[in-house]
Amino acid sequence: MFSWITDVFMVIMRPCYALTGNWWLTILLFTVIAKLVLMPLSLWCQWNSIVMVRMMPALNRVKVKYFGDQERIGERQSELNREYHYHPLLSLVPLAVQVVILFGLVDVIHAIADSGAAGTEFLGLVPAEDGGASWAMPVAAALSAVVMGCASNVINPLQREQSRAEKNSTNGLSIALSLFLGVYVSCGMAFYWVCSNLLSVAVQALCNLIISPAKYVDYEDLAASKAELDELNSLSAKKGPWWRPDPLARRERADVRRFFSVVGKHLVVYSERSGFWKYFRGMVGWLLENSDAVVHYVTGDPDDQVFAFAQDHPRVMPYYVGDKRLITLMMKMDADVVVMTLDDLDNFYVKRSYVSPSTRYVYAFHHPTSLHLVSHEEAFDHYDAMLCVGPHQVREARAREAQAGLAPRELCACGYDLLDRERADYLARAHASAGRPCVLIAPSWQPDNILDLCADEVIRPLLGRGWRVVVRPHPEYTKRYRARWESLQARYADVPAEDLWFEQDFSSSDSILDADVLVTDWSSVFCELALVAFKPCVFVDTPMKETNPNWRDLGIEPTDIALRNRVGRSLAVSELSELTGVVAEMVANPGEWRERLEAVRDEMQYFPGQGAERAGRYVLGLVLEAQAAREGDEAGVEAARAERAELLADDVMLPRLKMGE
C-alpha cells in the first residue's frame, strides 16, 4: 500500500547520502526536507490554532453562562466553530501525515540496513530484540518528546492556553509514544522520530514568526474570561481520590435528580446556609397552615435546620445543592415562583432561568436596614418583587429604578417576621433578674473592627464601674482570627468572670437581649437590641464598610448611618473618652430610651406582628396567578392580582419616614 511512498523517500534519501556520506546525517537531512515540504500544512494548522485561541474568550463565557449544562455548551460551541471558521479535526492532519511517513520510512530503513554499508547495522537494530547500545535510542526518543512538550507549552499558541491537565495528557501521550517507538522499531526509525520531535520546535517557532498570535488574539480578554471560568470551577470542594467516593456528593446528585423529577413546581425557596432558615420560617409556616402549597426548599447546607423541620411537615421538600451544581439548577429552574435572600441575581454565578422565562423571582430581606450601602449597586436589579421591611426600603428601591431605568417592581409592604418572632420570644422569655447593668460589646468582623482597632480603649474604661461587661465577637471573627481573639482574652485574664465575660457560644441570643446597652461598630446586631428589646446602643465610628461605593448617588442617606444617633449615640474613635458617660446616661434612663426606640421601630417596620402572614399571602398570590394563567383562567388571574394589590407598598398608607430626610 505504501510502496510508492517508499520509492519517493528513496529518491530523496540517495542524493542526501551522496551529499553527506553518512546514513545518520542522511536521516536528519531527510527530516529537514520533510518539515520544509510540510511547512504550508504547518502554517495552516498554526492559523487554525490561532482561530481557536481567538474564540476562547467567547467559549469561556458560554461555559460560564451555561455552567454545567454540557448539552447547551456543546450546541453553542458548534455555533462558534462555524462563526469563527474553526476546524476541530484539522489538528489531526499533521498526526495522520506523520503516520504515513512512518509507514513509508520503515521499508526505507530496512533497505538501508540490508545494504551492508558500514554503520548500517546499527540503523537496523531493534532494542527489544537486539539490546546493547540500541537501548540508548528509546531514552533519546523519550527525552526529545519531553523537550518538544515543554517547548510547545510555551510557544504553541493553542497548547499554551490549555489547562495543566490537558498539557500533561498531551505531553504524556507524546512521551509514551516516543518511548514505545524507540523500543520496538529499528534505531534508524527512532532516530528519525528524535529528529522530528526536535525540529517540530523549530518549525513552531518559525510559524510564530510568520503568523504571530499576538496580532490576532486579545490576550487581556482571554485572561479575563479564564478568570471568570476559574472562579466557577473553584466553587466546588476538592474531590478525594476516585476510590474513595464522597457520600455528600452522592447525596447532592440524588437531590438534584429528585428536584428535576418533580414536574410543575409552583414554589421554590433557596437558602444559602442553615442560618437563613430563620428568614423563611414564618412565611413557610403561614403557607403550610393557610394553603395546600408544596414548598421546594433548596439549601447549600447539608445540615440545614429545614431537614429536621421537613420530617414533621411533608409538604416541605428539602434538597441539598452545593454552589457548583446550584448554578446549573438555577439556569434550568422550572418553578412559577422562586424566593431568595441572595444578592446579585443574574449578576454573577446564579442566573435567572433560561428554561422558564416566566418564573417570578422574589427577594426576601435578611436585614431591616437600607439596600444601597451594604449590597452592590445592582444587587436587586434582576428581581421581579421584593418583600420590603419598611418604607425606607421602598423609597430606595424606587430611587434605584429611576436611576437605572428599571421597570417598576412589585414592592410588598411586608414587615419583618424575624423581628416579630424575636419580639414575641423576648416578651415571653424569663429575663435575667434585676441586678448589675450589663454592657455588651458586639462588633462586626470587618477590617478595623472594634476588637482590632480599639479594644482596650473600649473595654478598660467600662470595668470597675458596677457594670458587667460581656464581649461577644462575630462568630466569623473567632474562626478567622483565632490568635487575635485568644490574645485579647489573655490580656484580661486577671479580671474576674463576673466583671468581664468573653462569650464563646453563639447558638443563643440571650446575651444580646439581656444587655442594657450595646457597644458596636457597623454590625447589624444593633437591630436585635434596639428594635426588639428597645434598648440603646453606642456606635463606635470605625472605618465604614461600603460594599457600594456609589451609594451617595442615590441621594438617600442609608438607615445604617441615619439610625446611629436615633437608636443610640455615635462616637468617633477619638471620642472614646466619653464612652462611660454615654453608657451611664443610657443605663440611668431605660424608660426614655424605650419610648424613643419603639417610635423608631414603628417608623421603619411595616405592620409589626404581621410579617409572616403578609409575606405568605403575597407569595401565595403569585403562585395562584401563575396557575390561573397556565389554565387560561383570566378571572382567576385578576382575582389573584387584586388580592396581591392590597399588600403592595404603593397602595398602603406609608408611615412618616424621618431617616434620610
XYZ file of C-alpha atoms in Angstrom, residues 124-481:
358
model
C 18.537 -1.798 11.743
C 18.866 -2.817 15.386
C 15.659 -3.063 17.421
C 16.217 -2.564 21.188
C 13.519 -5.043 22.198
C 15.217 -7.726 20.088
C 18.904 -6.832 19.855
C 19.649 -4.961 23.121
C 23.081 -3.454 23.530
C 23.743 0.152 22.660
C 20.427 0.337 20.815
C 18.701 0.882 24.170
C 20.053 4.428 24.152
C 17.624 5.241 21.346
C 14.361 4.836 23.373
C 15.773 7.162 26.010
C 16.719 9.702 23.356
C 13.253 9.450 21.790
C 11.516 9.993 25.145
C 13.787 12.933 26.019
C 13.119 14.546 22.645
C 9.389 14.280 23.367
C 9.942 15.953 26.753
C 11.794 18.826 25.056
C 9.065 19.193 22.439
C 6.298 19.119 25.068
C 7.943 21.719 27.319
C 8.598 23.997 24.354
C 5.065 23.582 22.993
C 3.620 24.551 26.376
C 5.308 27.912 25.885
C 5.330 28.649 22.146
C 2.401 26.705 20.675
C -0.480 29.240 20.650
C -3.143 26.633 21.387
C -1.266 24.354 23.759
C -0.093 27.227 25.946
C -3.731 28.121 26.689
C -4.730 24.587 27.658
C -5.231 23.566 31.263
C -2.467 21.831 33.146
C -4.351 18.545 32.897
C -4.679 18.901 29.113
C -0.997 19.747 28.745
C 0.031 16.815 30.906
C -2.217 14.486 28.943
C -0.899 15.662 25.561
C 2.738 15.571 26.624
C 2.381 12.289 28.464
C 0.919 10.624 25.376
C 3.725 12.008 23.212
C 6.428 10.791 25.597
C 4.842 7.347 25.893
C 4.529 7.049 22.105
C 8.142 8.126 21.598
C 9.382 5.625 24.176
C 7.300 2.850 22.626
C 8.614 3.575 19.128
C 12.162 3.727 20.425
C 11.847 0.260 21.957
C 10.014 -1.641 19.215
C 11.275 -0.152 15.941
C 14.710 -0.031 14.417
C 17.176 2.562 15.638
C 17.029 4.370 12.308
C 13.271 4.866 12.697
C 13.701 6.020 16.301
C 16.424 8.452 15.207
C 14.012 9.921 12.665
C 11.477 10.344 15.488
C 14.063 12.161 17.628
C 14.901 14.493 14.739
C 11.222 15.081 14.001
C 10.405 15.966 17.629
C 13.267 18.433 17.925
C 12.678 20.034 14.523
C 8.995 20.466 15.404
C 10.081 23.019 17.997
C 11.969 24.992 15.328
C 9.015 24.731 12.928
C 6.638 26.084 15.616
C 8.961 28.997 16.320
C 9.121 29.770 12.588
C 5.311 29.622 12.322
C 5.056 32.108 15.202
C 7.316 34.500 13.276
C 5.307 34.161 10.066
C 1.846 34.271 11.709
C 2.243 35.939 15.087
C -0.554 35.029 17.553
C -0.190 38.396 19.306
C -1.514 40.177 16.204
C -4.806 38.297 16.248
C -5.530 37.363 19.884
C -6.800 39.701 22.610
C -4.881 38.112 25.465
C -6.276 40.518 28.092
C -9.828 39.500 27.232
C -8.760 35.858 27.169
C -7.248 36.143 30.651
C -10.398 37.839 31.962
C -12.650 35.119 30.555
C -10.433 32.398 32.013
C -10.586 34.088 35.410
C -14.412 34.090 35.251
C -14.471 30.388 34.433
C -11.823 29.531 37.029
C -13.912 31.226 39.710
C -16.824 28.958 38.904
C -14.664 25.848 38.784
C -13.223 26.702 42.181
C -16.645 26.745 43.837
C -16.780 23.008 44.381
C -14.742 21.440 47.117
C -11.753 19.382 46.053
C -12.701 15.814 45.372
C -10.973 12.919 47.043
C -9.447 10.017 45.142
C -11.756 8.102 42.829
C -11.571 5.004 45.011
C -12.989 6.918 47.998
C -16.497 8.109 46.978
C -17.835 11.175 48.757
C -21.216 10.330 50.351
C -22.131 14.034 50.382
C -21.532 14.247 46.616
C -23.761 11.203 46.101
C -26.442 12.810 48.223
C -26.189 16.041 46.247
C -26.508 14.238 42.901
C -29.526 12.335 44.184
C -31.194 15.535 45.437
C -30.637 17.307 42.107
C -32.192 14.352 40.237
C -35.095 14.338 42.685
C -35.612 18.092 42.240
C -35.851 17.872 38.461
C -38.018 14.751 38.616
C -40.842 16.875 40.058
C -42.879 18.382 37.236
C -44.923 21.538 37.824
C -43.128 23.021 40.829
C -45.011 26.108 41.963
C -42.832 27.493 44.760
C -39.088 27.156 45.368
C -37.186 28.735 48.253
C -33.393 28.947 48.095
C -31.347 29.299 51.285
C -27.585 29.807 51.211
C -26.991 28.084 54.555
C -28.773 26.831 57.656
C -28.757 30.209 59.385
C -31.043 31.617 56.687
C -33.944 29.342 57.657
C -34.969 31.950 60.236
C -35.761 34.418 57.427
C -38.163 31.993 55.724
C -39.625 30.108 58.672
C -42.564 32.430 59.300
C -43.572 32.639 55.626
C -43.269 28.864 55.137
C -45.245 28.192 58.321
C -48.067 30.519 57.199
C -48.232 28.829 53.774
C -48.444 25.376 55.360
C -51.273 26.473 57.655
C -53.257 28.507 55.115
C -52.822 26.711 51.791
C -52.057 23.348 50.253
C -48.835 24.665 48.700
C -45.778 22.422 48.481
C -42.553 24.270 49.297
C -39.451 23.012 47.497
C -36.612 24.212 49.730
C -33.133 24.207 48.150
C -30.253 24.761 50.552
C -26.483 24.959 50.254
C -26.053 23.457 53.737
C -26.267 19.659 54.120
C -27.066 20.158 57.833
C -29.714 22.845 57.321
C -32.396 23.038 60.020
C -35.019 22.624 57.327
C -34.289 18.893 57.015
C -35.436 18.325 60.606
C -38.429 20.630 60.073
C -39.443 18.708 56.941
C -39.663 15.429 58.858
C -42.767 16.777 60.600
C -44.027 18.763 57.588
C -44.214 16.568 54.476
C -45.234 19.474 52.218
C -41.762 20.943 52.697
C -39.411 19.126 50.334
C -35.747 19.962 51.096
C -32.797 19.441 48.748
C -29.084 19.833 49.382
C -27.357 21.502 46.400
C -23.799 22.872 46.623
C -22.585 26.069 44.989
C -21.405 24.467 41.756
C -24.498 22.398 40.989
C -26.693 25.295 42.098
C -25.581 27.263 39.033
C -26.939 24.615 36.669
C -30.050 24.049 38.775
C -30.943 27.742 38.703
C -30.366 28.039 34.966
C -32.813 25.154 34.456
C -35.282 26.331 37.108
C -38.850 25.441 36.107
C -40.854 26.793 39.056
C -43.522 29.504 38.998
C -42.057 31.469 41.923
C -38.576 31.494 43.494
C -37.964 33.265 46.817
C -34.353 34.016 47.834
C -32.236 36.182 50.107
C -29.382 36.023 47.568
C -27.937 39.341 46.393
C -26.816 39.870 42.784
C -29.169 37.514 40.987
C -28.090 37.335 37.320
C -25.012 39.499 38.012
C -22.566 36.763 38.929
C -22.919 32.977 39.072
C -26.578 32.438 39.848
C -28.723 33.313 36.837
C -32.392 33.602 36.108
C -33.832 30.547 34.399
C -33.457 30.290 30.632
C -35.798 27.289 30.643
C -38.718 29.216 32.150
C -38.609 32.980 31.404
C -41.943 33.412 33.217
C -40.512 32.407 36.613
C -41.054 35.211 39.141
C -38.123 35.961 41.468
C -38.864 37.447 44.889
C -36.199 38.906 47.184
C -36.624 38.412 50.948
C -34.501 40.773 53.045
C -32.218 39.315 55.695
C -31.736 42.691 57.375
C -34.122 45.578 58.129
C -31.754 48.366 57.074
C -31.017 50.023 53.724
C -30.459 48.494 50.283
C -27.705 50.638 48.859
C -24.805 50.629 51.339
C -24.161 47.023 52.349
C -25.051 45.498 48.954
C -23.677 46.056 45.450
C -25.281 48.809 43.410
C -27.018 46.333 41.064
C -27.707 43.678 43.722
C -31.513 43.691 43.336
C -31.941 44.852 39.740
C -32.998 41.466 38.362
C -35.673 40.604 40.920
C -39.343 40.901 39.990
C -40.513 41.671 43.515
C -39.173 42.498 46.974
C -40.582 41.767 50.430
C -39.819 45.159 51.976
C -39.345 45.591 55.723
C -40.319 49.252 55.785
C -40.909 52.405 53.762
C -37.192 53.275 53.671
C -36.553 50.195 51.502
C -39.449 51.145 49.218
C -38.037 54.658 48.717
C -34.582 53.258 47.980
C -35.893 50.624 45.564
C -37.945 53.196 43.633
C -34.985 55.582 43.534
C -32.793 52.806 42.129
C -35.404 52.040 39.445
C -35.365 55.669 38.365
C -31.579 55.833 38.492
C -31.016 52.687 36.396
C -34.089 52.910 34.163
C -35.567 49.689 35.558
C -39.160 48.625 35.126
C -41.156 49.147 38.343
C -41.147 46.064 40.535
C -43.805 44.888 42.961
C -42.759 46.003 46.427
C -44.696 44.175 49.112
C -45.262 46.096 52.351
C -44.264 43.016 54.273
C -42.699 43.993 57.569
C -40.148 41.680 59.137
C -41.178 38.337 60.547
C -37.806 37.748 62.205
C -38.192 40.874 64.348
C -41.799 39.885 65.077
C -40.775 36.459 66.364
C -37.803 37.821 68.306
C -40.049 40.413 69.944
C -42.587 37.742 70.900
C -39.837 35.490 72.254
C -38.352 38.387 74.177
C -41.652 39.189 75.881
C -42.285 35.515 76.669
C -38.827 34.562 77.911
C -37.651 34.649 81.505
C -35.475 37.748 81.763
C -32.436 37.992 83.917
C -33.347 39.245 87.382
C -32.634 42.865 88.119
C -29.031 43.276 89.173
C -25.901 44.793 87.771
C -26.444 46.531 84.425
C -24.912 44.627 81.529
C -22.905 46.307 78.780
C -22.474 44.137 75.683
C -19.596 44.734 73.244
C -20.564 43.032 69.953
C -18.636 44.330 66.926
C -18.530 43.219 63.312
C -15.675 41.178 61.853
C -14.822 43.556 59.008
C -11.311 45.107 58.868
C -10.643 47.699 61.585
C -13.493 46.490 63.776
C -13.532 47.434 67.464
C -11.573 44.375 68.602
C -8.742 45.120 66.170
C -8.746 48.911 66.252
C -9.579 49.996 69.800
C -10.462 47.012 72.008
C -8.606 48.247 75.106
C -9.933 51.799 74.725
C -13.479 50.390 74.810
C -13.148 47.600 77.396
C -10.935 49.088 80.141
C -12.989 52.256 80.873
C -16.131 50.120 81.355
C -14.564 47.955 84.076
C -14.852 48.744 87.767
C -17.999 50.899 87.435
C -20.509 48.403 88.749
C -21.412 47.062 85.318
C -20.955 43.565 83.959
C -19.167 43.695 80.595
C -19.697 40.928 78.010
C -17.571 40.731 74.859
C -19.371 38.842 72.091
C -17.341 38.761 68.832
C -18.833 37.925 65.484
C -18.546 34.114 65.003
C -16.587 34.721 61.812
C -14.005 36.713 63.784
C -13.182 33.826 66.115
C -12.992 31.484 63.146
C -10.678 33.633 61.031
C -8.646 35.391 63.707
